[in-house]
Backbone as a ProteinNet text record, in pm:
[ID]
protein_1_A
[PRIMARY]
VTFNIEDGAKGPSASNVVGL
[TERTIARY]
3241.2	3281.2	3204.8	3277.4	3213.9	3204	3087.2	3068.7	3070.1	3180.9	3193.6	3178.6	3060.7	3037.7	3105.5	3108.7	3173.7	3323.7	3381.3	3524.1	3550.8	3450.9	3466.4	3489.6	3436	3455.7	3601.3	3665.7	3806.9	3897.5	3858.3	3940	3882.1	3907.3	3854.8	3918.8	3848	3901.9	3857.2	3923.6	3891	3747.3	3704.3	3569.8	3465.1	3500.4	3407	3389.4	3496.8	3488.3	3398.8	3409.9	3325.4	3180.8	3156.8	3021.3	2957.4	3040	2985.7	2955.3
3543.5	3620.4	3751.2	3861.4	3991.9	4042.1	4092.4	4143.2	4295.9	4353.7	4499.1	4549	4601.2	4650.4	4785.7	4866.1	4997.3	4980.3	4874.9	4848.3	4815.3	4763.5	4729.9	4852	4966	5090.6	5135.6	5101.2	5139.9	5041.9	4916.4	4813.4	4677.3	4579.2	4443.4	4375.2	4376.3	4308.6	4164	4082.8	3939.7	3917.5	3992.6	3976.8	4024.6	4124.6	4178.3	4078.9	4015.4	3918.5	3803.6	3758.3	3648.7	3693.2	3820.4	3871.9	3876.6	3902.2	3906.1	3763.9
12392.4	12272.3	12270.3	12251	12247.9	12105.4	12067.3	11932	11933	11883.7	11882.2	11739.4	11705.5	11568.5	11547.8	11652.9	11640.8	11613.3	11669.8	11649.1	11503.9	11434.4	11292.9	11208.3	11253.4	11178.4	11186.3	11297	11315.4	11242.6	11239.8	11174.4	11204.5	11120.6	11140.5	11259.1	11372.9	11489.9	11491.1	11568.6	11572.6	11617.4	11721.3	11773.6	11673.3	11593.7	11496.8	11381.8	11340.1	11230.3	11269.7	11393.7	11440.4	11443.9	11479.2	11484.3	11346.4	11245.1	11109.4	11065.4
[MASK]
++++++++++++++++++++

């Protein structure tokens, strides 16, 4: 699983939600 925090600024991605 990849945690992309920068992607969260663009929109809630699946990987970002898991990271949170």
